[in-house]
Coordinates of C-alpha atoms in Angstrom, one line a residue:
Chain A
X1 CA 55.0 10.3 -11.8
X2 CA 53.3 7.9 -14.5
X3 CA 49.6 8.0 -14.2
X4 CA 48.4 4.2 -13.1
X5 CA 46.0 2.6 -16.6
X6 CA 42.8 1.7 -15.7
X7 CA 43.4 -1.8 -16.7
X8 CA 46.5 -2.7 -15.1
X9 CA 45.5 -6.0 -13.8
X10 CA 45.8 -8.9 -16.7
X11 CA 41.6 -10.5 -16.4
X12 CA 39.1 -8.9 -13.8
X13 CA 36.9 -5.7 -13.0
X14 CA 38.1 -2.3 -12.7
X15 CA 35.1 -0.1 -11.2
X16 CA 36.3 3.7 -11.7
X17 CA 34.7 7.1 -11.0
X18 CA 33.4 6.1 -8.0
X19 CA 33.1 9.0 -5.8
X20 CA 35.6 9.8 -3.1
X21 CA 34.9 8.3 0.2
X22 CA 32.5 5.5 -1.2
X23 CA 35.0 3.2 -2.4
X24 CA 35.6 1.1 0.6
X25 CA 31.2 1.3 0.9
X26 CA 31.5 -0.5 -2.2
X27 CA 33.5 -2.7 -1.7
X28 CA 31.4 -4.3 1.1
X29 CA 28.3 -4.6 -0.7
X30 CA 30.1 -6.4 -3.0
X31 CA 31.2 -8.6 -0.5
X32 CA 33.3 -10.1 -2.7
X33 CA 35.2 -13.3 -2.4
X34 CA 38.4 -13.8 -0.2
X35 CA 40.6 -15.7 -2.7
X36 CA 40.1 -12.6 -5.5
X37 CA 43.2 -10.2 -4.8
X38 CA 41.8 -6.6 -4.8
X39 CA 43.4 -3.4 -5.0
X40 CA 41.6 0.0 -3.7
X41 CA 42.7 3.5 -4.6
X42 CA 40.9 6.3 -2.6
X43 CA 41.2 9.7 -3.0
X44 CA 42.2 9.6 -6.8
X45 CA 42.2 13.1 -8.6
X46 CA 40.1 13.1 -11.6
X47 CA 39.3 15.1 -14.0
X48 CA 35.5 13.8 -13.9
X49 CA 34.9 14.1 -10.3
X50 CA 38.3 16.1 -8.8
X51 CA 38.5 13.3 -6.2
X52 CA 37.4 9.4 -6.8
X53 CA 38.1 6.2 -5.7
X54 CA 38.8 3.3 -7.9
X55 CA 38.8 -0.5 -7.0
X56 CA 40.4 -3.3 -9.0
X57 CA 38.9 -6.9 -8.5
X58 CA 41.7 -9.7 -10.1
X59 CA 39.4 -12.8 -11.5
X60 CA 35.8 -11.5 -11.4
X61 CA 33.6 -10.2 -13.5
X62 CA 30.8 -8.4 -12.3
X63 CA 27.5 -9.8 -12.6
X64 CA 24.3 -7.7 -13.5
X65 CA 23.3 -7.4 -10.1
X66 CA 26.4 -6.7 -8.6
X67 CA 26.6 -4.0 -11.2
X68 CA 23.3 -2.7 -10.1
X69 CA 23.9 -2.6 -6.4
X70 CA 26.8 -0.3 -7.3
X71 CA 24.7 1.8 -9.1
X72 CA 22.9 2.8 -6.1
X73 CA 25.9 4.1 -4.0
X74 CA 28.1 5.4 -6.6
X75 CA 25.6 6.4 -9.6
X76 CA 28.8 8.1 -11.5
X77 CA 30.9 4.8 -11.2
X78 CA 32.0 2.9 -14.5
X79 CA 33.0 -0.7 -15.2
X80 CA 35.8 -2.1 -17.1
X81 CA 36.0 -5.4 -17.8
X82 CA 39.6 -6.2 -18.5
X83 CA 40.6 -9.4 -20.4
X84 CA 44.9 -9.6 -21.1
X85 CA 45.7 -5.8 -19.6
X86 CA 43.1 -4.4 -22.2
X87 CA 39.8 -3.4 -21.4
X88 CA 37.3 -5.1 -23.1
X89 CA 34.3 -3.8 -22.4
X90 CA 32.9 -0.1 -20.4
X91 CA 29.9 -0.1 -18.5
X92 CA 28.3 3.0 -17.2
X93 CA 26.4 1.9 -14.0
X94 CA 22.5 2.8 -14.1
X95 CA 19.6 2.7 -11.5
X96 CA 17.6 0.0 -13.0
X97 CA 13.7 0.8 -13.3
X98 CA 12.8 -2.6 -10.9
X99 CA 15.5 -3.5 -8.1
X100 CA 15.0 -7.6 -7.1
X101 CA 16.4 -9.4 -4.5
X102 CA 19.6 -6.9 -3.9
X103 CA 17.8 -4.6 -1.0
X104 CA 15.6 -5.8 1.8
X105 CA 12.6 -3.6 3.0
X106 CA 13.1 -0.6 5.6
X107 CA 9.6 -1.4 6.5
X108 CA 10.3 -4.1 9.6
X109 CA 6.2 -4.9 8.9
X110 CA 7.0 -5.5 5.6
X111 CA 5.8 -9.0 4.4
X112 CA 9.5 -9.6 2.8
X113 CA 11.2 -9.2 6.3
X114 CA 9.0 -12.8 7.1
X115 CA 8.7 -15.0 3.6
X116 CA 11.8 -16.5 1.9
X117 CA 10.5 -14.3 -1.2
X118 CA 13.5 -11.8 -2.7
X119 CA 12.2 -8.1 -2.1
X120 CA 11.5 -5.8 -5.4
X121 CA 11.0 -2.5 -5.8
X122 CA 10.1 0.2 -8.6
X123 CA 12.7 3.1 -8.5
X124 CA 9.8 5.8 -8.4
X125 CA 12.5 8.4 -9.1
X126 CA 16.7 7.9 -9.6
X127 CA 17.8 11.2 -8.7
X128 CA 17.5 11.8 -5.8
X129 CA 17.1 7.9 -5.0
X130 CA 13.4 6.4 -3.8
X131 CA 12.4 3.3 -4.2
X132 CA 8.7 1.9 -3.5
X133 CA 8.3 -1.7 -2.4
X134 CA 6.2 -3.9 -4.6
X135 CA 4.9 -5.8 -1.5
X136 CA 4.0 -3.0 1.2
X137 CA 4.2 -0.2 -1.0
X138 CA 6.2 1.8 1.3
X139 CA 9.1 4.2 0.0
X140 CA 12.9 4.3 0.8
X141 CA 15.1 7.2 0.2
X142 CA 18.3 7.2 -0.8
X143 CA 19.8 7.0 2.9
X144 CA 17.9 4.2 4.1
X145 CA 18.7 2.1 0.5
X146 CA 22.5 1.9 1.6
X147 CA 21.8 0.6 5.0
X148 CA 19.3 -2.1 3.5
X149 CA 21.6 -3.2 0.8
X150 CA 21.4 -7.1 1.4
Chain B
X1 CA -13.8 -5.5 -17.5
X2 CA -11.9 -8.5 -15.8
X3 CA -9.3 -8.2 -13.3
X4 CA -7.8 -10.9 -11.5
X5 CA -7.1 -10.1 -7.7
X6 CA -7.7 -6.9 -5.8
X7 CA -5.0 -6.2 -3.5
X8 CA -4.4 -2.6 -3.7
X9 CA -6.8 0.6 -4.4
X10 CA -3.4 1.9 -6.3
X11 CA -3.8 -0.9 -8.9
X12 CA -7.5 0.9 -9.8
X13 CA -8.2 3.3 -12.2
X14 CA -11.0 5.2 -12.4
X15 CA -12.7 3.1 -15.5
X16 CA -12.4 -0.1 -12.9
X17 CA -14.0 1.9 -9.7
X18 CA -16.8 2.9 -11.4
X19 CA -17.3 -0.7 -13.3
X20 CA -17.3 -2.2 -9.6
X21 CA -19.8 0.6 -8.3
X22 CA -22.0 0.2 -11.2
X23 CA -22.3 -4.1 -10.9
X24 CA -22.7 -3.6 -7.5
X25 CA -25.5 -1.7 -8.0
X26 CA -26.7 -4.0 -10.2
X27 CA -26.7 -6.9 -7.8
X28 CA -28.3 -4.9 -5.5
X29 CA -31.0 -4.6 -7.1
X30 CA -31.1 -8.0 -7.8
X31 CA -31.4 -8.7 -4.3
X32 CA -33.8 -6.1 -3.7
X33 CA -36.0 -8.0 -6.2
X34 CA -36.0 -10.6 -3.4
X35 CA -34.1 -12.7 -6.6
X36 CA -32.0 -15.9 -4.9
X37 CA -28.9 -15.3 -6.7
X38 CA -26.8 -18.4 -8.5
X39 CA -24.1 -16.6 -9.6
X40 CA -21.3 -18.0 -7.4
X41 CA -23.3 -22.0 -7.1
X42 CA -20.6 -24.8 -7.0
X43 CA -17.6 -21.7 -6.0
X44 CA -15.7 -21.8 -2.6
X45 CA -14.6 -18.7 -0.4
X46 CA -11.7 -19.3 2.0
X47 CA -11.3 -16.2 4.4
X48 CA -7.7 -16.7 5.4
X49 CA -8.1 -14.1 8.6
X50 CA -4.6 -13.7 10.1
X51 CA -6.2 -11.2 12.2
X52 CA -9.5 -11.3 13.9
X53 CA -12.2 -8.6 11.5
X54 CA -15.6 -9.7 12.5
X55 CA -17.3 -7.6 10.7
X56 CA -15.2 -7.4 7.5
X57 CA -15.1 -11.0 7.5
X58 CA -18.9 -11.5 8.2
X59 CA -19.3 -9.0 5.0
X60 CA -17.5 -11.0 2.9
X61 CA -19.3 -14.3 4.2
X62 CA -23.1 -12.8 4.0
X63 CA -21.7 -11.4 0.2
X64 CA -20.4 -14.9 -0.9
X65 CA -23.3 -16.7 0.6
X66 CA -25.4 -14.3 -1.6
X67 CA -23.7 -15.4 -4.4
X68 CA -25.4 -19.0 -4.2
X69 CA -21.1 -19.8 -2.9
X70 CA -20.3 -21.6 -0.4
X71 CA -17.8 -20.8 2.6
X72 CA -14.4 -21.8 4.3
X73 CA -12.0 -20.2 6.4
X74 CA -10.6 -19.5 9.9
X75 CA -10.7 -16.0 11.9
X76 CA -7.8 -15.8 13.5
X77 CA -4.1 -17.6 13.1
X78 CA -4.0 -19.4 16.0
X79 CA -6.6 -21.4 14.6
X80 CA -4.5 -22.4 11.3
X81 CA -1.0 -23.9 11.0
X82 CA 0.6 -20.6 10.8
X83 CA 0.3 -21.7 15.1
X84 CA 3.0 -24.5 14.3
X85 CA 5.4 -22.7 12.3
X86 CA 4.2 -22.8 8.7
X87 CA 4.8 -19.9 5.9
X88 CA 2.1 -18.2 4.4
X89 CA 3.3 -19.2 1.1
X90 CA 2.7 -22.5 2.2
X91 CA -0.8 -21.6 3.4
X92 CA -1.5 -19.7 0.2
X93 CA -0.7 -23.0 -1.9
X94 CA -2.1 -25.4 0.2
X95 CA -5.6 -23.3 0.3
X96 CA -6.1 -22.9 -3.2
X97 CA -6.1 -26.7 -3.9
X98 CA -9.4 -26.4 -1.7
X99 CA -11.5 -23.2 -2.7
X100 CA -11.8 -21.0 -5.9
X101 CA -10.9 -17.3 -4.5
X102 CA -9.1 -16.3 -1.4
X103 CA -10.1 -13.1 0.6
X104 CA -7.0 -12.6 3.2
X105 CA -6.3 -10.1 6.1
X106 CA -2.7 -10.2 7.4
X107 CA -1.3 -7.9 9.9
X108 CA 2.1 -8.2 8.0
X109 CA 2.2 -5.1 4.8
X110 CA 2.2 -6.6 1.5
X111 CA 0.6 -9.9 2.7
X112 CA -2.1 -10.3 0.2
X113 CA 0.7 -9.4 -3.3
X114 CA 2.6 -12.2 -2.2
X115 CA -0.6 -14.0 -1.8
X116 CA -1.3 -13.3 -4.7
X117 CA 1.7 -14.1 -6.4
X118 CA 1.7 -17.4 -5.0
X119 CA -2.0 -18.1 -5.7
X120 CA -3.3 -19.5 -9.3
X121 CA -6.8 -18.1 -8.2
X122 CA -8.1 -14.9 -7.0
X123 CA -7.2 -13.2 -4.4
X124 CA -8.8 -10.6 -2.8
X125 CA -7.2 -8.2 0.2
X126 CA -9.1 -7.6 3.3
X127 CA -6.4 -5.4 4.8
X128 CA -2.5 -6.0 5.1
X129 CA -1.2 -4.3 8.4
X130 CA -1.5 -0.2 7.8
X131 CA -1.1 -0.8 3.8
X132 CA -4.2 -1.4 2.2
X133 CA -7.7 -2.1 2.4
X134 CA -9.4 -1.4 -0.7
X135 CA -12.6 -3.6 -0.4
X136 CA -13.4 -0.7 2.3
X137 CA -12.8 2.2 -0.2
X138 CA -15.1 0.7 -2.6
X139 CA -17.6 0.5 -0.1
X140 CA -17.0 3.7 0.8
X141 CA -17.0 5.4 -2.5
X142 CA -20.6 3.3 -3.4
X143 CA -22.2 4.5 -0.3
X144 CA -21.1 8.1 -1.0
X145 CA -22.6 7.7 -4.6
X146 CA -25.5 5.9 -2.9
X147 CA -26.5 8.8 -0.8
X148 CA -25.6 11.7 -3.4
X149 CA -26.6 10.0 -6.6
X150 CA -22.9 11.4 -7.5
X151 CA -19.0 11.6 -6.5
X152 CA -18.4 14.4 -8.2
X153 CA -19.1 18.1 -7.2
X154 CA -19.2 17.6 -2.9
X155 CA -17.6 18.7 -0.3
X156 CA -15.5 16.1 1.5
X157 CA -14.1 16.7 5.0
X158 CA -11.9 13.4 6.5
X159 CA -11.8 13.7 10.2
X160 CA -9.6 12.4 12.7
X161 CA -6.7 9.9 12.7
X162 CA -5.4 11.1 9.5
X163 CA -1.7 9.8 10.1
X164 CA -2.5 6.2 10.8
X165 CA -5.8 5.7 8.9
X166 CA -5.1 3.2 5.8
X167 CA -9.1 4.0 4.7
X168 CA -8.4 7.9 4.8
X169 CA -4.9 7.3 2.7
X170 CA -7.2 5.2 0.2
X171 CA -10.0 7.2 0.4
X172 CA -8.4 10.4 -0.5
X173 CA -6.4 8.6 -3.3
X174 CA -9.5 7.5 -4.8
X175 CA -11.4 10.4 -4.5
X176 CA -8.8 12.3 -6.7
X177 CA -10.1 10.6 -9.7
X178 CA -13.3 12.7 -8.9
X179 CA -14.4 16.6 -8.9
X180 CA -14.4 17.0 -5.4
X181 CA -12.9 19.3 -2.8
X182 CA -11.1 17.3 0.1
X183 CA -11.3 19.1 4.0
X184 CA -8.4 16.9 6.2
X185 CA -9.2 17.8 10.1
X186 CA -6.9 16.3 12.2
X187 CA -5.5 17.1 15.8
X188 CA -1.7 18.3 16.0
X189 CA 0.2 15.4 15.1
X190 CA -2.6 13.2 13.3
X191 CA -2.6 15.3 10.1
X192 CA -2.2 13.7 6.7
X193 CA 0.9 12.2 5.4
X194 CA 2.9 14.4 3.6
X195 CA 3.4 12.0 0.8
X196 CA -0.1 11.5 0.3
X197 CA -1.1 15.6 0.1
X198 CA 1.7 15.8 -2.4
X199 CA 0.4 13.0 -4.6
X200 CA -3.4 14.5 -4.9
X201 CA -2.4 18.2 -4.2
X202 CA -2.4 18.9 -8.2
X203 CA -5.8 16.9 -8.9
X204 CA -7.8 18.7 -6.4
X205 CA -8.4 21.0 -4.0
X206 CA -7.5 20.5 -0.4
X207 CA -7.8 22.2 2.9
X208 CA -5.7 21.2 5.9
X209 CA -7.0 22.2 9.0
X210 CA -7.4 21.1 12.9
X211 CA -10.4 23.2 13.3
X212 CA -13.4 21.1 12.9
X213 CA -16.1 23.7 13.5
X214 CA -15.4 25.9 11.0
X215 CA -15.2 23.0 8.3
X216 CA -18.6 21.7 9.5
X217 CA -20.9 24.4 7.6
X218 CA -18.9 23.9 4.5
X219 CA -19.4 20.4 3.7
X220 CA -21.6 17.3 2.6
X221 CA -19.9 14.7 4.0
X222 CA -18.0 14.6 7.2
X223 CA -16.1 10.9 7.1
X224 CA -15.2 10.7 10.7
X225 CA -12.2 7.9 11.7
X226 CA -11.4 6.6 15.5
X227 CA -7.7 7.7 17.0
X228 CA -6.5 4.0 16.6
X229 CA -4.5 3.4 20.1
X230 CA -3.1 0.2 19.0
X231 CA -1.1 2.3 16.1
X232 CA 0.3 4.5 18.7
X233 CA 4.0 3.3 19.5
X234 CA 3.5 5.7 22.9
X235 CA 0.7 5.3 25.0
X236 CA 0.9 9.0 26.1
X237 CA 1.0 10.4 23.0
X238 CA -2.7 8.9 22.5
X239 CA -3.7 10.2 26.4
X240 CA -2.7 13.5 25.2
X241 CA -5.2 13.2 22.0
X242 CA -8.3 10.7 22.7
X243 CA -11.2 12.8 22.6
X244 CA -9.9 15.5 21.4
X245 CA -12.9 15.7 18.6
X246 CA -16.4 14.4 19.1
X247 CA -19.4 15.0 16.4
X248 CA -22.6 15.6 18.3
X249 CA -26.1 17.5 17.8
X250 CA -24.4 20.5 19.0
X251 CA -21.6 20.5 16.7
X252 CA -24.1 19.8 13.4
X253 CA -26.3 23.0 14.9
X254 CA -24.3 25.0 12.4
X255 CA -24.3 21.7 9.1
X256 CA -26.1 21.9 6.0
X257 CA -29.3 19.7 6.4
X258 CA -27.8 17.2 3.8
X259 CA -24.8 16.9 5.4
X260 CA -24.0 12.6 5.9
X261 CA -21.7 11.3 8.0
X262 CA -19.8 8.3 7.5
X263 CA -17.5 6.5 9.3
X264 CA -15.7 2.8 9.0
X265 CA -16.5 1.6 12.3
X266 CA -16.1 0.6 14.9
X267 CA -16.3 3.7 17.1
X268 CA -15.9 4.3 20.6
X269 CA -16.4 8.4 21.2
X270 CA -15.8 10.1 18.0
X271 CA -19.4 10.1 17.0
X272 CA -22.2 11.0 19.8
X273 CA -25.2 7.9 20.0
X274 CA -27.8 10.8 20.2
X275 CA -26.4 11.5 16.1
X276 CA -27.4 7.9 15.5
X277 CA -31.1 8.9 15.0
X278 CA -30.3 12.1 13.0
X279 CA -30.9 12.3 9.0
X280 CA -27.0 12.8 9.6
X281 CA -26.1 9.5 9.8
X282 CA -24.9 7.1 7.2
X283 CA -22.5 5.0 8.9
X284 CA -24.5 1.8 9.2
X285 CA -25.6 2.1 6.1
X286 CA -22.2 2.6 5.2
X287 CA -22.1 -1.0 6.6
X288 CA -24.6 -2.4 4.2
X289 CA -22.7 -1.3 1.2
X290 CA -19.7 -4.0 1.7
X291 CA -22.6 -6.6 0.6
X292 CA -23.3 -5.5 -3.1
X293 CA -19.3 -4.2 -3.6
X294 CA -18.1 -7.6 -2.9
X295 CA -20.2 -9.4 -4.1
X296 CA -19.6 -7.0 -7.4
X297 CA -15.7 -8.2 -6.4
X298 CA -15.9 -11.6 -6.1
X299 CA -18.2 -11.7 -9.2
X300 CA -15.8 -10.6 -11.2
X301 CA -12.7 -12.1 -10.2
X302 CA -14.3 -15.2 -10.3
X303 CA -15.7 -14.2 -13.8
X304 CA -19.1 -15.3 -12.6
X305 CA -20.4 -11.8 -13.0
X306 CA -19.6 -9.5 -16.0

C-alpha cells in the first residue's frame, strides 16, 4: 500500500510526529475553527517514534502560539506548512523559555485567576516540563500544564 | 544601588540585601542622633491594605512618617472600591495619580507584580497571600545582624509551621547567601517544603528534624513561627498539632547563654511570657527593626536616599 505524503492537502498545516495517543489532545487545544476541514491519523507507524499521530489542518497556518501550545504536549511534533501540495516550510516545535497568555495558573490564589491580565511563566526546566508563574511564583509540572492549557 | 519596586526576596541578590541592611543602619543612626529626617518631605505613601496588618502597616506608616513623607491609604478592602466591584488594576492606576510609592498587601499570590506592572511608581509588597513578604525578611536578616554584629558563621534553627510559613520560605532562601548552618524543627506534617530544601540543600548545611530539644543546645538563634490555623484547609488537622511545641525557661535550661530568639509575631502559645524578660528574647526588638529597613526601602525606591 502507498505510504500517504506528508503534504497531501494543497495550502494548510500538517503537524507530524506527534506521539501516539496525543493527537486528538492536540487537536483541542487548538481548538481550531469549524469551517477548516481536518483530517487525523492516529496510530501511524514511524520510523521516529514506532507509533504517531499526524493531523492535517486545510486553510490554516499555525500561529507562533499555537505552535507553542503544541510544544508542550507533543515536544517531538513537527510542522509543515504546505502551500500547492509542497511543503514550504518544517518547524520543529520547542518549549519556549517564557510561556504568555496560552496557560492559566494551577494556583486558584493566583492573582491571574482574578485580573483580565494573560498569565506568563518562565519554563524553569523543559524536560521533564515545569513551569514557574511570573505572578505567584508557584511551579506546574508537566501534568497539571495540560489541564491548564487555556 | 537603585532598584525600582520590591515585590519578591527572589528578585535580591546578596549585593542588594546587604546595601538595604547597611542604609538602614545608617538611618538608624540618624534617628538615634535625635536628627528630624527630610528625606521623604513633599512624597506620599498610599498603603493599599487588601487585608487588615496592623502592625505591618503601622511599620510602614511610623517609617514613612520618619522620612519627613506624608501618608494615605486604607486598611482593609471593604473600605475601598474594590467593595463595589472594581479591579485592582484599576485601583493600582487610579492610586498612583495621588501618591509617589505604593506599599500593598493582597491576600491574592502575585498581587503586588501585577501591581507593579501596572504602576509607573514604586511599589513595594507587604505580603501577597502565602507568596511573599520580603519587607519582613529584611527585617529579619537586620535584626539578626543587629544582635550578632554578623550573618555569617551561626547556628540557625527555624521552628514551627515550616509548611505554611511564607517568612520561614524567605528566610531560609536568604540566608543561603550566608555561611550559616540552617536547623528546620517542625511537627509531622509542618516540615519544610521539599522544593525549598532542594533549592538551598547545595549552599548550606541543613538539619531536618521534629525534635526541638536536642536542637536547642546547638544553636544561636531559635526563629520560632505560630501553627497558622487560618492556612489549615482542615480544622482537625490543626487540633491534632496546636501546641505541640512551646519555648519556655525550662526548655532554654539546656541553651547557650547567647542564644536569641526571634519570632514575626503575633504569637499566641509558641513562646512562654515568662521568656519575655529573659536575655533570650529578641522578638520585639525584632519589631523595631521594620522602622530603619523600610525606611532604607522606601528611600531608595524613591531615590530619596542613596
Amino acid at each position: 500500500m502507498k505510504e500517504l505524503k506528508v503534504s497531501a492537502i494543497n495550502k494548510g498545516t500538517v503537524i507530524d510526529h506527534i506521539p501516539s495517543g496525543k493527537g486528538l489532545k492536540v487537536l483541542e487545544i487548538l481548538n481550531l475553527p469549524e469551517d477548516n476541514t481536518i483530517l487525523v491519523a492516529i496510530n501511524v507507524k514511524s520510523q521516529k517514534l514506532g507509533r504517531k499521530d499526524i493531523i492535517k489542518v486545510e486553510g490554516k497556518i499555525l500561529n507562533e502560539d499555537e505552535v507553542n501550545k503544541i510544544a508542550l504536549i507533543a515536544p517531538t511534533a513537527t510542522v509543515n506548512i504546505i502551500d500547492k501540495w509542497e511543503v514550504v516550510e518544517k518547524r520543529n516545535v520547542e518549549v519556549p523559555d517564557e510561556i504568555v497568555g496560552i496557560i492559566k495558573c494551577a494556583n486558584p490564589n493566583c492573582i491571574t485567576n482574578y485580573e483580565e491580565v494573560k498569565p506568563k511563566f518562565k519554563v524553569i526546566s523543559k524536560k521533564p516540563l515545569k513551569l514557574k508563574c511570573h505572578y505567584c511564583e508557584r511551579t506546574m509540572e508537566e501534568n497539571m500544564v495540560v489541564k491548564n492549557l487555556l | 544601588m537603585k532598584f525600582q519596586d520590591v515585590i519578591s526576596i527572589n528578585d535580591f541578590g546578596k549585593e542588594e540585601i546587604e546595601y538595604v541592611l547597611k542604609t538602614a543602619k545608617r538611618l538608624e543612626n540618624e534617628l538615634n542622633e535625635r536628627k528630624i529626617l527630610q528625606y521623604a518631605k513633599g512624597k506620599i505613601l498610599a498603603t493599599l491594605f487588601f487585608e487588615p496588618s496592623t502592625r505591618t502597616r503601622f511599620s510602614f506608616e511610623s517609617a514613612m512618617h520618619r522620612l519627613g513623607g506624608s501618608v494615605i491609604g486604607f486598611a482593609e478592602a471593604s473600605s475601598s472600591s474594590v467593595k463595589k466591584g472594581e479591579s485592582l488594576m484599576d485601583t493600582i492606576r487610579t492610586v498612583e495619580k495621588y501618591a509617589d510609592v505604593i506599599v500593598i498587601r493582597h491576600p491574592r499570590e502575585g498581587a503586588a507584580r501585577l501591581a507593579a506592572e501596572i504602576a509607573e511608581i514604586p511599589v513595594i509588597n507587604a505580603g501577597d497571600g502565602a507568596n511573599q513578604h520580603p519587607t519582613q525578611t529584611l527585617l529579619d536578616l537586620y535584626t539578626i545582624k543587629k544582635e550578632f554584629g554578623r550573618i555569617d558563621r551561626l547556628k540557625i534553627a527555624l521552628l514551627g509551621d515550616l509548611k505554611y510559613g511564607r517568612t520561614v520560605h524567605s528566610l531560609a532562601k536568604a540566608l543561603s547567601y550566608y555561611d550559616v548552618k540552617l536547623y528546620f524543627v517542625a511537627p509531622q506534617g509542618l516540615e519544610m517544603p521539599r522544593h525549598i530544601v532542594e533549592e538551598i540543600s547545595d549552599k548550606l548545611e541543613i538539619t531536618e528534624t521534629n525534635d526541638l530539644e536536642s536542637v536547642i543546645p546547638e544553636v544561636d538563634i531559635l526563629y520560632t513561627t505560630r501553627i497558622q490555623k487560618e492556612r489549615f484547609p482542615d480544622p482537625a488537622e490543626y487540633n491534632k498539632i496546636k501546641g505541640s511545641y512551646r519555648v519556655d525557661l525550662k526548655l532554654l535550661e539546656r541553651a547557650k547563654e547567647t542564644l536569641k530568639i526571634m519570632h514575626p509575631l503575633p504569637r499566641v502559645d509558641e513562646i512562654s511570657y515568662e521568656v519575655d524578660k529573659t536575655q533570650y528574647s529578641a522578638y520585639f526588638r525584632q519589631v523595631w527593626s521594620g522602622v530603619p529597613v523600610r525606611m532604607a526601602l522606601l528611600g531608595i525606591v524613591l531615590g530619596v536616599v542613596e
